[in-house]
Amino acid sequence: MAAEESVYSVCGMCSVRCPILVEKRNGEASWIMGNPHSPLKGGLCARGAAGIALERDTERPATPLIRVGERGEGKWREASWEEALDYVADRLKEITAMHGARSVLWSDRGGPFVDLHQAFMRGLGSPNYCNHDASCARNVQHAALSVLGMGRKLVAYDFRNAKHIILQTRNILEAINVAECNAVMDALDKGCKLSVIDIRSSVSASKASNFFMVRPGTDYAFNLAIIHELITKKLYQADYVAKYVDGFDALSAFVQPCTPEWAEKETGIPAERITAFAQELAESAPNVIWHPGWMVARYNDSFNVCRTAYIINALLGSVGVKGGLPLVNTPKDVGRKGLKKLVDLFPKPEEKRADGVGWKHPQFDAGPGLVNLAYDAIATGDPYPVKAYLCFRHDPLMAMPDPEALKRKWEALDLLVSVTFSWSDTAWHSDVVLPLSTYLSRESIIASKAGLKPQFFVRKRAMQPLLNTRADWEILCGLAARLSDVNPEMKKLAFTSIEDIWNYQLQDTGVSVADFAAKGFVELADAPLYREVEAYPTPSGKLEMISGKWSKANIDTLKPYTSPARPAPGEFRIAFGRVGVHTQGHTVNNPLLHEQMPENVAWMHTSRAEELGIADGDMVEVASAGKSAGRMKAFVTECIHPEALFMVHGFGHRLPVESRAIGRGVADHELMPGGLEVWDRSGGGLSLQEHFVTVRKA
Ligand SMILES: Nc1nc2c(c(=O)[nH]1)N[C@H]1C(S)=C(S)[C@@H](COP(=O)(O)OP(=O)(O)OC[C@H]3O[C@@H](n4cnc5c(=O)[nH]c(N)nc54)[C@H](O)[C@@H]3O)O[C@H]1N2
Ligand SMILES: Nc1nc2c(c(=O)[nH]1)N[C@H]1C(S)=C(S)[C@@H](COP(=O)(O)OP(=O)(O)OC[C@H]3O[C@@H](n4cnc5c(=O)[nH]c(N)nc54)[C@H](O)[C@@H]3O)O[C@H]1N2
Ligand code: SF4
Ligand SMILES: [Mo]
């Protein structure tokens, strides 16, 4: 039977947001595939294919809920949408009347649709918009800002034209972005080399011609030795460096002691392999991509690891270059007008941010701030009281270390609201749960994507929600309408249809809503555009080996290397990562994906397992600072560094409302006591792998 209708939309099973085509039968989504007009060519990852199971799952918040018991007790009363939105709006009115608009904090998952969220916060008059990124890519973002003067997403990874791709702390074939996976696989088919630097052998490592299993926490030493070799052996692109690099002499002097022999002692990688690797890199220059990483909230020097990745790219002449890291184009770069921003409906609040970003920490990107520091403001009232927290598509109790400590920091909140499409620890702990429609049953605002060919794209509703859930715009515009009696400015955001929002956004762009019908996205250029770089937006106009901006904040960007602690006898360093079939913690209860992988296992080296009398498949108990986080199966293998204990993040759920996920596997973030205070002062990221655990046979 032919499908009734197809809808172009956008996947929402992870933060990549691939373009999709949804087929419908009997008014419901019946089949999802990658958008055939896009580089996905119809393909999708396993999680993307499990979207219909999410929509049909009833083990998710089915209607708005207002807490009646204690926080986290799981006692709720069901409310209508009218009642729940009135309740939240009334509480916000009371709190802002007493403590000012700045007492409201927001966090979300970042990404292309946040204009609406930022507009809501500005409309309220609060500067405290944050995203999740202190626990993800902030160190990469700040490294990019410190070397290139611009954010990490303003350069692309031109995998298809590369001759050598280096993945460091980046498992591209399992931590999936479908278009990137396809591009890397196509490049490998054409003879591009792949090198992987990891603490364990991942699927990506299995495709590599060079695999370097470094001692956990020593990547900075590895990179400094590569820089040493590129400089002392004159393997760098001298013309490029003369034109684009600032601080080369200081860098040369700094890496002088960082010989491959020195790095061998730190990393465990033989000196001659490091020397040979540097030579190989030079042979492919400038078509080299040394990936600066994605999830790098790991160590106290992760910022420097990412910085040195950008520096190596700079020495090899690949920044700003085809087949390397070319600059992406915004609509303006291709002579087009960008979307009209919702955030521009309101003036920027003059108030300082509660997290100190932009004033106490002038070097950091004030856009999404650092949410962990905003939690400190909740707990201390310094620099001012923060009393309401709207947690949107974000589960900090799973995404941040040490959930019990975080709950204590939140005790001073008068209102905690969670907007989510699945149950989460944060939703369970909230005062109000506003159930979001899944991405199949909601629309989103139009998004703009910079790239070699910039585009606008839109998520359309493929079906009506099966449960009593609402779209993000319906929730926020509904709150805005209710807040306009005390804050007339908010009327501007009280849209009553998504078309009105889309038409507002598309004003003067030369694109209309109807233009999305053909492919689901509208390209703003006919062909990829590689722009010649004249100057970088750094203080020196060049790629900065020593960052002018960070120096002003008294931070040394050529930081001396500190050797990471070795685990005490019987201990392991905790390490974590992703797996192809799950997204973070929120797909573990998805009926289809749960079937694929119901629990995580503890990867440990054969020699360490023998020491502890543990055999492959044994149940083990994992603890940190004497506190057990639960039991899981041991996966005993030669394919991991002996100092590390690795597990996939997102398991160890404890909520009774998730019958499939409950009690399966262990939660890595419960093994990081005091972890909220352990973060990289120069890069802003949490240092989630600066923690040690013990394991015993259960
Ligand atoms: N210990 C430890 N901590 C980590 C990590 C780790 O590996 N180990 N990983 C870190 C990383 S890389 C990140 S990005 C953060 C992630 O942590 P979070 O930012 O919290 O991300 P998610 O779990 O993807 O999503 C949070 C919630 O949003 C809800 N949601 C609502 N709408 C949508 C939607 O349209 N799409 C999706 N996908 N979810 C929606 C989901 O139901 C889920 O409950 O955690 C970080 N924290
Ligand atoms: N399937 C799937 N794909 C995803 C996601 C998902 O949840 N599931 N999440 C998305 C998100 S939010 C993010 S941030 C990205 C993350 O993308 P990645 O950062 O690529 O993913 P991870 O698996 O967290 O980590 C990559 C690798 O780092 C290794 N590693 C750990 N410690 C060290 C170390 O000290 N040195 C080195 N060199 N390597 C180390 C791990 O073993 C792992 O193989 O993935 C995105 N894509
Ligand atoms: S990578 Fe997979 S889950 Fe993520 S957006 Fe793409 S298809 Fe969806
Ligand atoms: Mo992430």
PDB file of N, CA and C in Angstrom, residues 606-683:
ATOM      1  N   THR A 606      42.550  -7.038  30.155  1.00  0.00           N
ATOM      2  CA  THR A 606      42.727  -8.416  30.598  1.00  0.00           C
ATOM      3  C   THR A 606      43.652  -8.520  31.823  1.00  0.00           C
ATOM      4  N   SER A 607      44.769  -7.779  31.793  1.00  0.00           N
ATOM      5  CA  SER A 607      45.745  -7.899  32.884  1.00  0.00           C
ATOM      6  C   SER A 607      45.143  -7.404  34.201  1.00  0.00           C
ATOM      7  N   ARG A 608      44.336  -6.346  34.128  1.00  0.00           N
ATOM      8  CA  ARG A 608      43.722  -5.808  35.340  1.00  0.00           C
ATOM      9  C   ARG A 608      42.633  -6.753  35.855  1.00  0.00           C
ATOM     10  N   ALA A 609      41.880  -7.332  34.923  1.00  0.00           N
ATOM     11  CA  ALA A 609      40.813  -8.259  35.314  1.00  0.00           C
ATOM     12  C   ALA A 609      41.411  -9.466  36.025  1.00  0.00           C
ATOM     13  N   GLU A 610      42.534  -9.950  35.488  1.00  0.00           N
ATOM     14  CA  GLU A 610      43.205 -11.105  36.120  1.00  0.00           C
ATOM     15  C   GLU A 610      43.601 -10.775  37.549  1.00  0.00           C
ATOM     16  N   GLU A 611      44.207  -9.587  37.730  1.00  0.00           N
ATOM     17  CA  GLU A 611      44.599  -9.133  39.062  1.00  0.00           C
ATOM     18  C   GLU A 611      43.430  -9.214  40.049  1.00  0.00           C
ATOM     19  N   LEU A 612      42.239  -8.861  39.549  1.00  0.00           N
ATOM     20  CA  LEU A 612      41.063  -8.764  40.416  1.00  0.00           C
ATOM     21  C   LEU A 612      40.229 -10.042  40.422  1.00  0.00           C
ATOM     22  N   GLY A 613      40.696 -11.041  39.699  1.00  0.00           N
ATOM     23  CA  GLY A 613      39.960 -12.314  39.642  1.00  0.00           C
ATOM     24  C   GLY A 613      38.628 -12.187  38.914  1.00  0.00           C
ATOM     25  N   ILE A 614      38.585 -11.334  37.923  1.00  0.00           N
ATOM     26  CA  ILE A 614      37.330 -11.103  37.193  1.00  0.00           C
ATOM     27  C   ILE A 614      37.441 -11.729  35.800  1.00  0.00           C
ATOM     28  N   ALA A 615      36.414 -12.467  35.404  1.00  0.00           N
ATOM     29  CA  ALA A 615      36.400 -13.060  34.059  1.00  0.00           C
ATOM     30  C   ALA A 615      35.378 -12.317  33.199  1.00  0.00           C
ATOM     31  N   ASP A 616      35.557 -12.397  31.892  1.00  0.00           N
ATOM     32  CA  ASP A 616      34.631 -11.736  30.970  1.00  0.00           C
ATOM     33  C   ASP A 616      33.202 -12.191  31.261  1.00  0.00           C
ATOM     34  N   GLY A 617      32.287 -11.253  31.373  1.00  0.00           N
ATOM     35  CA  GLY A 617      30.884 -11.594  31.619  1.00  0.00           C
ATOM     36  C   GLY A 617      30.510 -11.666  33.094  1.00  0.00           C
ATOM     37  N   ASP A 618      31.501 -11.639  33.995  1.00  0.00           N
ATOM     38  CA  ASP A 618      31.191 -11.629  35.438  1.00  0.00           C
ATOM     39  C   ASP A 618      30.443 -10.345  35.808  1.00  0.00           C
ATOM     40  N   MET A 619      29.585 -10.443  36.834  1.00  0.00           N
ATOM     41  CA  MET A 619      28.985  -9.225  37.384  1.00  0.00           C
ATOM     42  C   MET A 619      30.009  -8.565  38.298  1.00  0.00           C
ATOM     43  N   VAL A 620      30.170  -7.247  38.151  1.00  0.00           N
ATOM     44  CA  VAL A 620      31.102  -6.528  39.024  1.00  0.00           C
ATOM     45  C   VAL A 620      30.372  -5.346  39.657  1.00  0.00           C
ATOM     46  N   GLU A 621      30.902  -4.915  40.786  1.00  0.00           N
ATOM     47  CA  GLU A 621      30.359  -3.737  41.453  1.00  0.00           C
ATOM     48  C   GLU A 621      31.360  -2.601  41.267  1.00  0.00           C
ATOM     49  N   VAL A 622      30.882  -1.455  40.824  1.00  0.00           N
ATOM     50  CA  VAL A 622      31.781  -0.321  40.572  1.00  0.00           C
ATOM     51  C   VAL A 622      31.490   0.763  41.607  1.00  0.00           C
ATOM     52  N   ALA A 623      32.563   1.279  42.215  1.00  0.00           N
ATOM     53  CA  ALA A 623      32.380   2.268  43.278  1.00  0.00           C
ATOM     54  C   ALA A 623      33.362   3.418  43.118  1.00  0.00           C
ATOM     55  N   SER A 624      32.999   4.535  43.717  1.00  0.00           N
ATOM     56  CA  SER A 624      33.910   5.675  43.744  1.00  0.00           C
ATOM     57  C   SER A 624      33.853   6.273  45.130  1.00  0.00           C
ATOM     58  N   ALA A 625      35.006   6.604  45.688  1.00  0.00           N
ATOM     59  CA  ALA A 625      35.101   7.112  47.057  1.00  0.00           C
ATOM     60  C   ALA A 625      34.292   6.231  48.017  1.00  0.00           C
ATOM     61  N   GLY A 626      34.371   4.934  47.789  1.00  0.00           N
ATOM     62  CA  GLY A 626      33.721   3.987  48.685  1.00  0.00           C
ATOM     63  C   GLY A 626      32.229   3.807  48.447  1.00  0.00           C
ATOM     64  N   LYS A 627      31.640   4.590  47.527  1.00  0.00           N
ATOM     65  CA  LYS A 627      30.188   4.499  47.312  1.00  0.00           C
ATOM     66  C   LYS A 627      29.912   3.731  46.026  1.00  0.00           C
ATOM     67  N   SER A 628      29.109   2.680  46.145  1.00  0.00           N
ATOM     68  CA  SER A 628      28.813   1.854  44.974  1.00  0.00           C
ATOM     69  C   SER A 628      27.806   2.558  44.071  1.00  0.00           C
ATOM     70  N   ALA A 629      28.022   2.427  42.759  1.00  0.00           N
ATOM     71  CA  ALA A 629      27.030   2.962  41.813  1.00  0.00           C
ATOM     72  C   ALA A 629      26.204   1.826  41.233  1.00  0.00           C
ATOM     73  N   GLY A 630      26.472   0.600  41.663  1.00  0.00           N
ATOM     74  CA  GLY A 630      25.663  -0.515  41.180  1.00  0.00           C
ATOM     75  C   GLY A 630      26.488  -1.576  40.493  1.00  0.00           C
ATOM     76  N   ARG A 631      25.761  -2.526  39.897  1.00  0.00           N
ATOM     77  CA  ARG A 631      26.412  -3.688  39.299  1.00  0.00           C
ATOM     78  C   ARG A 631      26.219  -3.712  37.797  1.00  0.00           C
ATOM     79  N   MET A 632      27.244  -4.229  37.134  1.00  0.00           N
ATOM     80  CA  MET A 632      27.183  -4.368  35.674  1.00  0.00           C
ATOM     81  C   MET A 632      28.082  -5.526  35.263  1.00  0.00           C
ATOM     82  N   LYS A 633      27.984  -5.929  33.973  1.00  0.00           N
ATOM     83  CA  LYS A 633      28.827  -7.019  33.496  1.00  0.00           C
ATOM     84  C   LYS A 633      30.211  -6.498  33.116  1.00  0.00           C
ATOM     85  N   ALA A 634      31.221  -7.320  33.355  1.00  0.00           N
ATOM     86  CA  ALA A 634      32.580  -6.957  32.930  1.00  0.00           C
ATOM     87  C   ALA A 634      32.780  -7.367  31.475  1.00  0.00           C
ATOM     88  N   PHE A 635      33.428  -6.485  30.711  1.00  0.00           N
ATOM     89  CA  PHE A 635      33.850  -6.825  29.353  1.00  0.00           C
ATOM     90  C   PHE A 635      35.371  -6.804  29.385  1.00  0.00           C
ATOM     91  N   VAL A 636      35.972  -7.985  29.412  1.00  0.00           N
ATOM     92  CA  VAL A 636      37.420  -8.100  29.582  1.00  0.00           C
ATOM     93  C   VAL A 636      38.061  -8.168  28.195  1.00  0.00           C
ATOM     94  N   THR A 637      39.007  -7.261  27.936  1.00  0.00           N
ATOM     95  CA  THR A 637      39.528  -7.121  26.577  1.00  0.00           C
ATOM     96  C   THR A 637      40.955  -6.560  26.589  1.00  0.00           C
ATOM     97  N   GLU A 638      41.703  -6.892  25.536  1.00  0.00           N
ATOM     98  CA  GLU A 638      43.027  -6.288  25.350  1.00  0.00           C
ATOM     99  C   GLU A 638      42.881  -4.879  24.767  1.00  0.00           C
ATOM    100  N   CYS A 639      41.650  -4.551  24.294  1.00  0.00           N
ATOM    101  CA  CYS A 639      41.445  -3.344  23.479  1.00  0.00           C
ATOM    102  C   CYS A 639      41.204  -2.085  24.293  1.00  0.00           C
ATOM    103  N   ILE A 640      41.692  -2.041  25.514  1.00  0.00           N
ATOM    104  CA  ILE A 640      41.563  -0.806  26.300  1.00  0.00           C
ATOM    105  C   ILE A 640      42.833  -0.617  27.100  1.00  0.00           C
ATOM    106  N   HIS A 641      43.170   0.643  27.366  1.00  0.00           N
ATOM    107  CA  HIS A 641      44.358   0.924  28.165  1.00  0.00           C
ATOM    108  C   HIS A 641      44.155   0.396  29.587  1.00  0.00           C
ATOM    109  N   PRO A 642      45.173  -0.232  30.166  1.00  0.00           N
ATOM    110  CA  PRO A 642      45.001  -0.825  31.511  1.00  0.00           C
ATOM    111  C   PRO A 642      44.599   0.168  32.599  1.00  0.00           C
ATOM    112  N   GLU A 643      44.907   1.445  32.433  1.00  0.00           N
ATOM    113  CA  GLU A 643      44.550   2.396  33.500  1.00  0.00           C
ATOM    114  C   GLU A 643      43.065   2.775  33.498  1.00  0.00           C
ATOM    115  N   ALA A 644      42.359   2.482  32.383  1.00  0.00           N
ATOM    116  CA  ALA A 644      40.990   3.000  32.241  1.00  0.00           C
ATOM    117  C   ALA A 644      39.933   1.944  32.495  1.00  0.00           C
ATOM    118  N   LEU A 645      38.796   2.389  33.028  1.00  0.00           N
ATOM    119  CA  LEU A 645      37.583   1.581  33.053  1.00  0.00           C
ATOM    120  C   LEU A 645      36.574   2.369  32.222  1.00  0.00           C
ATOM    121  N   PHE A 646      36.145   1.786  31.108  1.00  0.00           N
ATOM    122  CA  PHE A 646      35.273   2.509  30.181  1.00  0.00           C
ATOM    123  C   PHE A 646      33.855   1.983  30.247  1.00  0.00           C
ATOM    124  N   MET A 647      32.885   2.885  30.190  1.00  0.00           N
ATOM    125  CA  MET A 647      31.480   2.452  30.043  1.00  0.00           C
ATOM    126  C   MET A 647      30.743   3.458  29.170  1.00  0.00           C
ATOM    127  N   VAL A 648      29.709   2.959  28.496  1.00  0.00           N
ATOM    128  CA  VAL A 648      28.862   3.844  27.697  1.00  0.00           C
ATOM    129  C   VAL A 648      27.991   4.649  28.651  1.00  0.00           C
ATOM    130  N   HIS A 649      27.919   5.938  28.418  1.00  0.00           N
ATOM    131  CA  HIS A 649      27.126   6.840  29.265  1.00  0.00           C
ATOM    132  C   HIS A 649      25.621   6.635  29.027  1.00  0.00           C
ATOM    133  N   GLY A 650      24.828   6.923  30.041  1.00  0.00           N
ATOM    134  CA  GLY A 650      23.374   6.995  29.844  1.00  0.00           C
ATOM    135  C   GLY A 650      22.584   5.876  30.504  1.00  0.00           C
ATOM    136  N   PHE A 651      23.270   4.891  31.083  1.00  0.00           N
ATOM    137  CA  PHE A 651      22.561   3.741  31.697  1.00  0.00           C
ATOM    138  C   PHE A 651      22.445   3.928  33.214  1.00  0.00           C
ATOM    139  N   GLY A 652      21.973   2.865  33.868  1.00  0.00           N
ATOM    140  CA  GLY A 652      21.834   2.922  35.327  1.00  0.00           C
ATOM    141  C   GLY A 652      20.616   3.733  35.745  1.00  0.00           C
ATOM    142  N   HIS A 653      19.538   3.660  34.960  1.00  0.00           N
ATOM    143  CA  HIS A 653      18.325   4.429  35.315  1.00  0.00           C
ATOM    144  C   HIS A 653      17.680   3.856  36.580  1.00  0.00           C
ATOM    145  N   ARG A 654      17.056   4.748  37.349  1.00  0.00           N
ATOM    146  CA  ARG A 654      16.432   4.319  38.598  1.00  0.00           C
ATOM    147  C   ARG A 654      14.943   4.658  38.667  1.00  0.00           C
ATOM    148  N   LEU A 655      14.393   5.258  37.603  1.00  0.00           N
ATOM    149  CA  LEU A 655      12.994   5.714  37.694  1.00  0.00           C
ATOM    150  C   LEU A 655      12.005   4.562  37.496  1.00  0.00           C
ATOM    151  N   PRO A 656      11.028   4.444  38.418  1.00  0.00           N
ATOM    152  CA  PRO A 656      10.057   3.350  38.311  1.00  0.00           C
ATOM    153  C   PRO A 656       9.174   3.449  37.070  1.00  0.00           C
ATOM    154  N   VAL A 657       9.095   4.635  36.462  1.00  0.00           N
ATOM    155  CA  VAL A 657       8.233   4.804  35.279  1.00  0.00           C
ATOM    156  C   VAL A 657       8.884   4.285  34.001  1.00  0.00           C
ATOM    157  N   GLU A 658      10.138   3.831  34.091  1.00  0.00           N
ATOM    158  CA  GLU A 658      10.810   3.313  32.893  1.00  0.00           C
ATOM    159  C   GLU A 658      11.055   1.809  33.103  1.00  0.00           C
ATOM    160  N   SER A 659      10.086   1.004  32.730  1.00  0.00           N
ATOM    161  CA  SER A 659      10.148  -0.423  33.086  1.00  0.00           C
ATOM    162  C   SER A 659      11.292  -1.141  32.394  1.00  0.00           C
ATOM    163  N   ARG A 660      11.675  -0.678  31.192  1.00  0.00           N
ATOM    164  CA  ARG A 660      12.741  -1.384  30.471  1.00  0.00           C
ATOM    165  C   ARG A 660      14.127  -0.978  30.958  1.00  0.00           C
ATOM    166  N   ALA A 661      14.303   0.316  31.224  1.00  0.00           N
ATOM    167  CA  ALA A 661      15.646   0.818  31.551  1.00  0.00           C
ATOM    168  C   ALA A 661      16.027   0.615  33.013  1.00  0.00           C
ATOM    169  N   ILE A 662      15.030   0.520  33.872  1.00  0.00           N
ATOM    170  CA  ILE A 662      15.320   0.537  35.315  1.00  0.00           C
ATOM    171  C   ILE A 662      16.261  -0.604  35.716  1.00  0.00           C
ATOM    172  N   GLY A 663      17.284  -0.212  36.472  1.00  0.00           N
ATOM    173  CA  GLY A 663      18.189  -1.205  37.051  1.00  0.00           C
ATOM    174  C   GLY A 663      19.140  -1.871  36.069  1.00  0.00           C
ATOM    175  N   ARG A 664      19.211  -1.386  34.827  1.00  0.00           N
ATOM    176  CA  ARG A 664      20.095  -2.021  33.862  1.00  0.00           C
ATOM    177  C   ARG A 664      21.381  -1.210  33.714  1.00  0.00           C
ATOM    178  N   GLY A 665      22.501  -1.827  34.061  1.00  0.00           N
ATOM    179  CA  GLY A 665      23.788  -1.162  33.885  1.00  0.00           C
ATOM    180  C   GLY A 665      24.066  -0.135  34.974  1.00  0.00           C
ATOM    181  N   VAL A 666      25.131   0.641  34.755  1.00  0.00           N
ATOM    182  CA  VAL A 666      25.602   1.591  35.768  1.00  0.00           C
ATOM    183  C   VAL A 666      25.723   2.982  35.155  1.00  0.00           C
ATOM    184  N   ALA A 667      25.459   4.003  36.004  1.00  0.00           N
ATOM    185  CA  ALA A 667      25.537   5.397  35.576  1.00  0.00           C
ATOM    186  C   ALA A 667      26.932   5.935  35.858  1.00  0.00           C
ATOM    187  N   ASP A 668      27.668   6.284  34.801  1.00  0.00           N
ATOM    188  CA  ASP A 668      29.029   6.805  34.991  1.00  0.00           C
ATOM    189  C   ASP A 668      29.042   8.097  35.796  1.00  0.00           C
ATOM    190  N   HIS A 669      28.012   8.937  35.626  1.00  0.00           N
ATOM    191  CA  HIS A 669      28.039  10.250  36.295  1.00  0.00           C
ATOM    192  C   HIS A 669      27.840  10.145  37.807  1.00  0.00           C
ATOM    193  N   GLU A 670      27.429   8.944  38.275  1.00  0.00           N
ATOM    194  CA  GLU A 670      27.334   8.757  39.732  1.00  0.00           C
ATOM    195  C   GLU A 670      28.688   8.385  40.319  1.00  0.00           C
ATOM    196  N   LEU A 671      29.684   8.226  39.441  1.00  0.00           N
ATOM    197  CA  LEU A 671      31.023   7.799  39.897  1.00  0.00           C
ATOM    198  C   LEU A 671      31.996   8.986  39.924  1.00  0.00           C
ATOM    199  N   MET A 672      31.449  10.193  40.021  1.00  0.00           N
ATOM    200  CA  MET A 672      32.281  11.390  39.957  1.00  0.00           C
ATOM    201  C   MET A 672      31.974  12.307  41.132  1.00  0.00           C
ATOM    202  N   PRO A 673      32.205  11.841  42.377  1.00  0.00           N
ATOM    203  CA  PRO A 673      31.850  12.663  43.539  1.00  0.00           C
ATOM    204  C   PRO A 673      32.616  13.986  43.535  1.00  0.00           C
ATOM    205  N   GLY A 674      31.910  15.045  43.829  1.00  0.00           N
ATOM    206  CA  GLY A 674      32.539  16.374  43.847  1.00  0.00           C
ATOM    207  C   GLY A 674      32.808  16.911  42.455  1.00  0.00           C
ATOM    208  N   GLY A 675      32.314  16.215  41.445  1.00  0.00           N
ATOM    209  CA  GLY A 675      32.665  16.548  40.058  1.00  0.00           C
ATOM    210  C   GLY A 675      32.200  17.909  39.568  1.00  0.00           C
ATOM    211  N   LEU A 676      31.189  18.475  40.227  1.00  0.00           N
ATOM    212  CA  LEU A 676      30.723  19.796  39.774  1.00  0.00           C
ATOM    213  C   LEU A 676      31.779  20.868  40.002  1.00  0.00           C
ATOM    214  N   GLU A 677      32.703  20.592  40.938  1.00  0.00           N
ATOM    215  CA  GLU A 677      33.730  21.602  41.235  1.00  0.00           C
ATOM    216  C   GLU A 677      35.003  21.377  40.421  1.00  0.00           C
ATOM    217  N   VAL A 678      35.050  20.280  39.677  1.00  0.00           N
ATOM    218  CA  VAL A 678      36.275  19.962  38.931  1.00  0.00           C
ATOM    219  C   VAL A 678      36.074  20.354  37.473  1.00  0.00           C
ATOM    220  N   TRP A 679      36.615  21.507  37.103  1.00  0.00           N
ATOM    221  CA  TRP A 679      36.454  21.970  35.719  1.00  0.00           C
ATOM    222  C   TRP A 679      37.678  22.754  35.294  1.00  0.00           C
ATOM    223  N   ASP A 680      37.841  22.852  34.006  1.00  0.00           N
ATOM    224  CA  ASP A 680      39.032  23.467  33.427  1.00  0.00           C
ATOM    225  C   ASP A 680      38.866  24.993  33.396  1.00  0.00           C
ATOM    226  N   ARG A 681      39.619  25.668  34.227  1.00  0.00           N
ATOM    227  CA  ARG A 681      39.484  27.138  34.341  1.00  0.00           C
ATOM    228  C   ARG A 681      39.860  27.852  33.047  1.00  0.00           C
ATOM    229  N   SER A 682      40.672  27.223  32.206  1.00  0.00           N
ATOM    230  CA  SER A 682      41.043  27.921  30.973  1.00  0.00           C
ATOM    231  C   SER A 682      40.072  27.639  29.834  1.00  0.00           C
ATOM    232  N   GLY A 683      39.401  26.469  29.863  1.00  0.00           N
ATOM    233  CA  GLY A 683      38.499  26.141  28.763  1.00  0.00           C
ATOM    234  C   GLY A 683      37.032  26.109  29.141  1.00  0.00           C
TER     235      GLY A 683
END
